[in-house]
Amino acid sequence: MTKTLEGGCLVSHMHDGAPLLEGTLRIWKQVGRATGAQAISLRVMEFAPGMSPAIRNDDCDQILYVLDHNRVAVADSSQGQAQSAPPLDQDSIDHPHPEGVRRTKGIATIFINGGRHEIGPATGIYIRPNETFAIDNTSSDSITIISSQCPDPDHSPQFVSALSATPHSNASAPAPIVRLADQHAQPTADRWYRVMVDDGIGSAQVTQFVGSIPPGRAPDHFHNYEEVLFILMGEGLMWAGETNTPIASGSCIYLPKGQVHCVENTGEGELRLLGVFYPAGSPSVRYDA
């Protein structure tokens, strides 16, 4: 059930509402123009094993992020409980990395306009305007991808019968795949963030990042951009002005431009989040309230 906080800040769970069903794909739309956003959206896309339907992107940027289900404690909204993510030192990893970021193997293939790319957990993906993509999930379990479109087309996805066979249409463009473990950590006070998708690979509208928040509450602040957040791991409170509501892994958050807010980590370990904001810029730019 969506909670509305001061200034129009929205907090929901990733599986709130009835999903759209198409083949192996289920989609829950949590943020968009229909919920009061001006330009940005947030959708939860769940791909069962096998080849998904092909989806044609609208005339907008679309940014994807593959969840790591070994890390994300995805709550069951019908039971009100969550399965905890394993401790950092008990995860099976290919290579260790600072800040508990794992280098992981591919679990699926994404086809974008005829080109194929292996993707794994904690991967950011840039879909250019009007490109067509599909996911071939080669694992035995469903995989979940967080999608954000900007500007939000505000209508149902465009499913097409086949992938566009134009592998050379963007031959000179940078590869649209970014892995969290390959990105440099930018420290800010006692926390860090890693930029994933930005104009470096062609996204002129929005910036995607992953951030880490230690236990405690930072000062209230605001940004001059519209933002959506997805809680990857941890628990806490989402503050908007004088109002708050609990958040945990699987929480989806919408923050209007200029809204005073704070993410408080009430747990004993790291709170990690995925953020996408418009217009594009640096996640470090903030203004004290």
Coordinates of N, CA and C in Angstrom, one line a residue, residues 14 25 38 45 66 69 82 95 104 121 162 165 173 187 200 208 226 230 235 254:
M14 N 7.6 -3.0 -3.9 CA 7.8 -3.4 -5.2 C 6.7 -4.2 -5.9
L25 N 6.9 -12.4 -18.6 CA 7.1 -11.1 -18.0 C 6.0 -10.6 -17.1
Q38 N 6.6 14.1 -12.5 CA 6.6 15.1 -13.6 C 7.3 14.5 -14.9
M45 N 10.2 -5.2 -13.1 CA 10.0 -6.1 -14.2 C 10.6 -7.5 -13.7
V66 N 19.7 -4.8 -12.8 CA 19.4 -6.2 -12.5 C 19.7 -6.4 -11.0
H69 N 19.5 -11.2 -6.1 CA 18.6 -11.7 -5.2 C 19.3 -12.4 -4.0
A82 N 10.1 -10.4 5.4 CA 11.2 -10.4 4.5 C 12.2 -11.4 4.8
H95 N 35.2 -12.8 -7.1 CA 36.4 -12.0 -6.6 C 35.9 -11.0 -5.6
T104 N 30.1 -10.7 -10.1 CA 29.2 -11.8 -10.3 C 29.2 -12.3 -11.8
P121 N 23.8 -10.0 -11.9 CA 23.3 -9.2 -10.8 C 24.1 -7.9 -10.7
A162 N 8.8 -9.4 -32.8 CA 10.2 -9.9 -33.0 C 11.2 -8.7 -32.7
A165 N 16.1 -6.2 -36.1 CA 17.4 -6.8 -36.6 C 18.3 -5.7 -37.1
A173 N 28.4 3.7 -30.8 CA 28.0 4.1 -29.4 C 28.8 3.2 -28.4
P187 N 33.5 8.6 -2.3 CA 33.2 8.8 -0.9 C 32.5 10.2 -0.6
G200 N 28.1 9.2 -20.0 CA 29.3 8.5 -20.5 C 28.9 7.4 -21.4
Q208 N 21.9 7.2 -13.1 CA 21.6 6.0 -12.3 C 22.8 5.8 -11.4
E226 N 14.3 15.6 -9.8 CA 13.3 14.6 -9.4 C 13.9 13.2 -9.3
F230 N 15.2 2.9 -5.0 CA 14.8 1.5 -4.7 C 15.7 1.0 -3.6
E235 N 17.3 -1.6 6.3 CA 16.1 -1.1 6.8 C 16.2 0.3 7.4
Y254 N 9.5 7.8 -4.3 CA 9.5 8.9 -5.3 C 9.7 10.2 -4.5

